[in-house]
Amino acid sequence: MKSIFKSTSKLLVAATLVMGFGASSLMAEVKDKFQVSWTIYVGWMPWDYAQQKGIIDKWAKKYGIEIEMVQVNDYIESINQYTAGKFDGCLMTNMDALTIPAAGGVDSTAVIMGDYSNGNDGILLKNKKNLTDIKGQTVNLVELSVSHYLLARALETVGMSEKDVKVLNTSDADMVAAWGTKDVTAMTTWNPQLSEIMAGNKDANLVFDSSKTPGEIIDMLVINTETLKDNPKLAKALTGAWFEVMALMKKGDEAALTFMAQASGTDLAGYKSQLDSTMMFYTPSDLLAFTTSAEIPATMKKVSEFSFEHGILGEGAPDAEFIGMAFPGGKTFGDPKNIKLRFDDTFVKMAAEGKL
């Protein structure tokens, strides 16, 4: 897996706020050509495979449309461009969906929650083996990212808070080199940097990882809600293509997995290792169970509270419930008059029932 930048920022939210309102209305129309942006990450390589092998074209043709998956090298930039209206859909985490397009005023819908980090993100301590040893240390991480969120959640588990540590913003590209310096003693990062540091440094101890907060860092396909409302065939085609590739992965198709490995800059063994710390939902029924579970509203409440406490829920947000979210079964969190992020089980349910 190549580098992926999962962070957000107050400035970005402010910048997209103005663009977002206009973009939403501009995209509301019935059309037959769509673009979805994506970036390299272990759980998103199936989309590249589906594009390159004609699987997306096959499903798009079934619904009389054209879909182009557009790779963007910078993760945040891909979300930024989606928020500005350049793309109809985008691949992003649940936290970024809340703090970038939703906080920017763009109503978005998570159509497929393809996986969640189950060890791909972790906290390292130098020459210390217990998480409690982090107290008083400076923690290098990408500030306001899912790494920051993971640190906060980890500290909660041992009765501490961010007041017990100091956070130092560090680029994901600098993590491996930073670990080799004597001043860096604690770090939160994600794969492949996480694995690379552990493999090359005997003093690196993994004291907490995302497998201990399962289901909280979710990787999703998000579509502009107005576009989805006017063009449900887009979600139908993408969902059909997704589960066709999932079926190949579930049975261990080495040709498909090797393609994804090479496209993400690793080999088959390396890609399988990354999949081991990624909870993929290979079947529609498994994903439907996750999508409709009580875990999702509970997780998003935590994410919203974290985002508000760190000032990334929008410039004028008075509390963590400022942005409303909707979940399957009519459940909501936050302001029901300001719903900007929706978790929709419609199309996964259709896949589970064989109706795509």
Coordinates of C-alpha atoms in Angstrom, one line a residue:
M1 CA 0.0 0.0 0.0
K2 CA 1.4 3.4 -0.9
S3 CA 1.0 6.5 1.2
I4 CA -2.5 7.6 2.1
F5 CA -3.2 10.9 3.9
K6 CA -6.3 10.5 6.0
S7 CA -6.3 13.9 7.6
T8 CA -8.5 16.8 7.6
S9 CA -8.1 20.4 8.7
K10 CA -10.1 23.4 9.9
L11 CA -8.9 25.4 6.9
L12 CA -10.1 22.7 4.6
V13 CA -13.5 22.7 6.1
A14 CA -13.7 26.4 5.9
A15 CA -12.6 26.4 2.3
T16 CA -15.1 23.8 1.2
L17 CA -18.0 25.3 3.1
V18 CA -18.6 27.9 0.4
M19 CA -18.0 25.6 -2.5
G20 CA -20.1 22.9 -1.1
F21 CA -23.5 24.6 -1.1
G22 CA -23.2 25.4 -4.8
A23 CA -21.8 22.0 -5.8
S24 CA -24.7 20.2 -4.2
S25 CA -27.4 21.9 -6.3
L26 CA -25.3 21.8 -9.5
M27 CA -25.0 18.0 -9.3
A28 CA -28.7 17.3 -8.9
E29 CA -29.7 16.1 -12.3
V30 CA -30.5 13.0 -14.2
K31 CA -27.5 12.1 -16.3
D32 CA -25.7 9.1 -17.8
K33 CA -22.0 9.8 -17.2
F34 CA -20.4 9.7 -13.7
Q35 CA -17.0 10.1 -12.1
V36 CA -15.9 8.6 -8.8
S37 CA -12.5 9.6 -7.2
W38 CA -10.4 7.1 -5.4
T39 CA -6.9 6.8 -3.8
I40 CA -4.6 3.9 -3.1
Y41 CA -5.4 1.9 0.0
V42 CA -5.7 -1.8 0.7
G43 CA -9.5 -1.7 1.0
W44 CA -10.0 0.4 -2.1
M45 CA -7.9 -1.6 -4.5
P46 CA -10.9 -3.7 -5.5
W47 CA -12.3 -0.6 -7.2
D48 CA -9.2 -0.2 -9.3
Y49 CA -9.4 -3.9 -10.3
A50 CA -13.1 -3.6 -11.2
Q51 CA -12.3 -0.6 -13.4
Q52 CA -9.2 -2.1 -15.1
K53 CA -10.9 -5.5 -15.7
G54 CA -14.1 -4.1 -17.2
I55 CA -16.3 -5.1 -14.3
I56 CA -17.5 -1.6 -13.7
D57 CA -18.1 -1.1 -17.4
K58 CA -20.2 -4.3 -17.5
W59 CA -22.4 -3.2 -14.6
A60 CA -22.6 0.4 -15.9
K61 CA -23.8 -0.8 -19.3
K62 CA -26.5 -2.9 -17.6
Y63 CA -27.9 0.3 -16.2
G64 CA -27.3 2.3 -19.4
I65 CA -24.7 4.6 -17.9
E66 CA -20.9 5.2 -17.9
I67 CA -18.8 5.3 -14.8
E68 CA -15.2 6.3 -14.6
M69 CA -13.1 5.6 -11.4
V70 CA -10.6 8.5 -11.3
Q71 CA -7.4 7.9 -9.2
V72 CA -6.2 11.0 -7.3
N73 CA -2.8 10.8 -5.8
D74 CA -3.6 12.9 -2.7
Y75 CA -6.3 11.5 -0.5
I76 CA -7.5 14.8 1.0
E77 CA -7.4 16.4 -2.4
S78 CA -9.8 13.7 -3.8
I79 CA -12.3 14.5 -1.0
N80 CA -11.8 18.2 -1.5
Q81 CA -12.6 17.9 -5.2
Y82 CA -15.6 15.8 -4.5
T83 CA -16.9 18.3 -2.0
A84 CA -16.4 21.1 -4.5
G85 CA -18.6 19.1 -7.0
K86 CA -16.0 17.7 -9.4
F87 CA -16.9 14.1 -8.7
D88 CA -20.2 12.4 -8.1
G89 CA -18.7 10.0 -5.6
C90 CA -15.5 9.5 -3.6
L91 CA -13.8 6.9 -1.4
M92 CA -13.2 8.2 2.2
T93 CA -13.3 7.3 5.9
N94 CA -16.4 7.8 8.0
M95 CA -14.6 10.6 10.0
D96 CA -13.5 12.4 6.9
A97 CA -17.1 12.1 5.4
L98 CA -18.3 13.9 8.5
T99 CA -15.6 16.6 8.8
I100 CA -15.1 17.5 5.2
P101 CA -18.2 17.3 2.9
A102 CA -20.8 17.2 5.7
A103 CA -19.1 19.9 7.7
G104 CA -18.8 21.8 4.4
G105 CA -22.6 21.7 3.8
V106 CA -22.6 18.9 1.2
D107 CA -25.2 16.2 1.8
S108 CA -23.5 12.8 1.2
T109 CA -24.6 9.2 1.4
A110 CA -22.4 6.3 2.4
V111 CA -23.6 3.6 0.0
I112 CA -20.9 0.9 0.7
M113 CA -18.9 0.5 3.9
G114 CA -16.5 -1.9 2.3
D115 CA -14.2 -2.5 5.3
Y116 CA -12.9 -1.2 8.6
S117 CA -9.4 -0.9 9.9
N118 CA -8.8 -3.9 12.2
G119 CA -5.1 -3.3 13.0
N120 CA -4.0 -1.2 10.1
D121 CA -3.7 1.8 12.4
G122 CA -1.6 1.6 15.6
I123 CA 0.3 3.3 18.4
L124 CA 4.1 2.7 18.8
L125 CA 6.3 3.3 21.9
K126 CA 10.0 3.2 21.8
N127 CA 11.5 0.7 24.3
K128 CA 8.2 0.7 26.3
K129 CA 5.7 -2.1 26.2
N130 CA 2.6 -0.7 27.9
L131 CA 0.2 1.9 26.7
T132 CA 0.2 3.6 30.1
D133 CA 3.9 4.3 29.5
I134 CA 2.8 7.0 27.0
K135 CA 1.9 9.4 29.8
G136 CA 4.0 12.6 29.5
Q137 CA 5.4 11.7 26.1
T138 CA 5.2 13.6 22.8
V139 CA 3.2 11.6 20.3
N140 CA 4.0 12.1 16.6
L141 CA 0.9 11.8 14.4
V142 CA -1.0 13.4 11.6
E143 CA -3.0 15.9 13.7
L144 CA -6.9 15.8 13.3
S145 CA -6.7 12.5 11.4
V146 CA -8.0 9.1 12.2
S147 CA -4.6 8.5 14.0
H148 CA -5.5 11.4 16.3
Y149 CA -8.9 9.8 16.9
L150 CA -7.3 6.4 17.6
L151 CA -5.0 8.0 20.1
A152 CA -7.9 9.6 22.0
R153 CA -9.8 6.3 22.0
A154 CA -6.7 4.4 23.3
L155 CA -6.1 6.9 26.1
E156 CA -9.7 6.4 27.2
T157 CA -9.1 2.7 27.7
V158 CA -6.5 3.3 30.3
G159 CA -8.2 6.2 32.1
M160 CA -6.1 9.0 30.4
S161 CA -6.9 11.8 28.0
E162 CA -5.0 14.0 25.6
K163 CA -4.0 16.2 28.6
D164 CA -1.6 13.4 29.6
V165 CA 0.4 13.6 26.4
K166 CA 1.6 16.2 23.9
V167 CA 0.6 15.8 20.2
L168 CA 3.1 16.8 17.5
N169 CA 1.8 17.1 13.9
T170 CA 3.9 15.0 11.6
S171 CA 3.4 14.2 7.9
D172 CA 2.6 10.5 7.1
A173 CA 5.5 10.7 4.6
D174 CA 8.0 11.5 7.4
M175 CA 6.9 8.8 9.9
V176 CA 9.5 6.2 9.1
A177 CA 12.4 8.6 9.1
A178 CA 11.1 10.3 12.2
W179 CA 11.1 7.1 14.2
G180 CA 14.9 6.8 13.7
T181 CA 15.5 10.1 15.5
K182 CA 16.2 10.1 19.3
D183 CA 13.6 12.7 20.1
V184 CA 10.7 10.5 18.7
T185 CA 9.5 8.1 21.4
A186 CA 5.8 7.7 20.6
M187 CA 3.9 7.6 17.4
T188 CA 0.5 6.9 16.0
T189 CA 0.4 5.9 12.3
W190 CA -1.1 3.5 9.8
N191 CA 0.1 0.9 7.3
P192 CA 2.4 0.6 5.5
Q193 CA 4.4 3.0 7.7
L194 CA 3.3 1.1 10.8
S195 CA 4.6 -2.3 9.5
E196 CA 7.7 -0.8 8.0
I197 CA 8.7 0.8 11.3
M198 CA 8.0 -2.4 13.3
A199 CA 9.9 -4.5 10.8
G200 CA 13.0 -2.3 10.8
N201 CA 13.3 -1.2 14.5
K202 CA 13.6 -3.6 17.4
D203 CA 12.8 -0.7 19.8
A204 CA 9.3 -0.2 18.3
N205 CA 6.5 -1.8 20.4
L206 CA 2.9 -1.8 19.2
V207 CA 0.9 -1.0 22.4
F208 CA -2.5 -0.4 20.8
D209 CA -4.1 -0.8 17.4
S210 CA -7.4 -0.4 15.7
S211 CA -8.4 -4.0 16.3
K212 CA -9.2 -2.9 19.8
T213 CA -11.7 -0.4 18.6
P214 CA -13.3 -2.5 15.9
G215 CA -15.6 -0.9 13.4
E216 CA -14.7 2.7 14.2
I217 CA -12.4 3.6 11.3
I218 CA -14.6 2.7 8.3
D219 CA -13.6 3.0 4.6
M220 CA -16.6 3.9 2.5
L221 CA -18.0 4.7 -1.0
V222 CA -19.7 8.1 -0.6
I223 CA -22.1 9.6 -3.3
N224 CA -23.5 13.1 -3.3
T225 CA -27.1 12.6 -2.0
E226 CA -28.8 14.8 -4.6
T227 CA -26.9 12.9 -7.4
L228 CA -27.9 9.6 -5.8
K229 CA -31.5 10.6 -5.5
D230 CA -31.8 11.5 -9.2
N231 CA -29.5 8.6 -10.3
P232 CA -30.0 5.5 -8.2
K233 CA -28.7 3.5 -11.1
L234 CA -25.2 4.8 -10.3
A235 CA -25.3 3.1 -6.8
K236 CA -26.8 0.0 -8.3
A237 CA -24.0 -0.4 -10.8
L238 CA -21.3 0.3 -8.3
T239 CA -22.7 -2.0 -5.7
G240 CA -23.0 -4.8 -8.3
A241 CA -19.4 -4.4 -9.4
W242 CA -18.2 -4.2 -5.9
F243 CA -19.6 -7.5 -4.8
E244 CA -18.5 -9.2 -8.0
V245 CA -14.9 -8.4 -7.0
M246 CA -15.6 -9.3 -3.4
A247 CA -16.6 -12.8 -4.6
L248 CA -13.3 -13.2 -6.3
M249 CA -11.4 -12.1 -3.2
K250 CA -13.4 -14.3 -0.9
K251 CA -12.4 -17.4 -2.8
G252 CA -8.8 -16.2 -2.8
D253 CA -8.4 -15.5 -6.6
E254 CA -4.6 -15.0 -6.7
A255 CA -4.7 -13.3 -10.1
A256 CA -7.0 -10.7 -8.8
L257 CA -5.2 -10.3 -5.5
T258 CA -1.8 -10.1 -7.3
F259 CA -3.2 -7.4 -9.6
M260 CA -4.3 -5.3 -6.6
A261 CA -1.0 -5.9 -4.8
Q262 CA 1.1 -4.7 -7.7
A263 CA -1.2 -1.7 -8.3
S264 CA -0.8 -0.7 -4.7
G265 CA 3.0 -1.0 -4.8
T266 CA 3.5 -4.3 -2.9
D267 CA 3.6 -8.0 -3.7
L268 CA 1.0 -10.7 -3.0
A269 CA 2.3 -11.6 0.4
G270 CA 2.4 -7.9 1.4
Y271 CA -1.1 -7.3 0.2
K272 CA -2.4 -10.4 2.0
S273 CA -0.7 -9.1 5.1
Q274 CA -2.5 -5.8 4.9
L275 CA -5.8 -7.6 4.3
D276 CA -5.2 -9.5 7.5
S277 CA -5.5 -6.3 9.5
T278 CA -8.5 -5.1 7.4
M279 CA -12.0 -6.3 8.1
M280 CA -13.4 -6.7 4.6
F281 CA -17.1 -7.5 4.1
Y282 CA -17.0 -10.0 1.3
T283 CA -20.7 -10.8 1.1
P284 CA -23.7 -8.6 0.9
S285 CA -25.3 -10.3 3.9
D286 CA -22.3 -9.6 6.1
L287 CA -22.1 -6.0 5.0
L288 CA -25.9 -5.5 5.5
A289 CA -25.6 -6.8 9.0
F290 CA -22.8 -4.3 9.8
T291 CA -24.6 -1.4 8.0
T292 CA -27.8 -1.9 10.0
S293 CA -26.1 -2.6 13.3
A294 CA -26.4 -0.4 16.3
E295 CA -22.6 0.0 16.2
I296 CA -22.7 2.6 13.4
P297 CA -24.8 5.3 15.2
A298 CA -22.8 4.7 18.4
T299 CA -19.5 5.0 16.5
M300 CA -20.5 8.1 14.6
K301 CA -21.6 9.7 17.9
K302 CA -18.1 9.2 19.2
V303 CA -16.6 10.5 16.0
S304 CA -18.8 13.6 16.0
E305 CA -17.9 14.3 19.7
F306 CA -14.2 14.0 18.9
S307 CA -14.5 16.2 15.8
F308 CA -16.4 18.9 17.7
E309 CA -13.9 18.9 20.6
H310 CA -11.1 19.4 18.0
G311 CA -12.9 22.2 16.1
I312 CA -13.3 20.3 12.8
L313 CA -17.1 20.0 12.8
G314 CA -17.5 23.3 11.0
E315 CA -16.7 26.9 12.0
G316 CA -20.1 27.6 13.5
A317 CA -20.8 24.3 15.2
P318 CA -22.2 25.0 18.7
D319 CA -22.0 21.3 19.8
A320 CA -21.4 17.8 18.6
E321 CA -25.0 17.4 17.4
F322 CA -24.8 20.3 14.9
I323 CA -24.5 18.0 11.9
G324 CA -27.3 15.6 11.6
M325 CA -26.7 12.0 10.5
A326 CA -29.3 9.4 9.3
F327 CA -29.0 5.7 9.7
P328 CA -31.0 2.6 8.4
G329 CA -34.2 2.1 10.3
G330 CA -35.0 5.7 10.6
K331 CA -32.4 6.3 13.3
T332 CA -30.7 9.7 13.5
F333 CA -28.0 11.5 15.5
G334 CA -27.7 15.3 15.8
D335 CA -29.9 18.0 14.2
P336 CA -32.6 16.3 12.2
K337 CA -33.0 19.6 10.3
N338 CA -29.4 19.6 9.2
I339 CA -28.9 16.0 8.0
K340 CA -25.7 16.0 5.9
L341 CA -24.4 12.4 6.2
R342 CA -26.5 9.4 5.5
F343 CA -25.8 5.7 5.9
D344 CA -27.9 3.9 3.4
D345 CA -28.5 0.1 3.2
T346 CA -30.8 0.2 0.2
F347 CA -28.3 -1.0 -2.4
V348 CA -26.5 -3.5 -0.2
K349 CA -29.9 -5.0 0.6
M350 CA -30.7 -5.3 -3.1
A351 CA -27.4 -7.1 -3.5
A352 CA -28.2 -9.4 -0.6
E353 CA -31.6 -10.2 -2.2
G354 CA -30.2 -10.7 -5.7
K355 CA -32.1 -7.8 -7.1
L356 CA -29.3 -5.8 -8.8

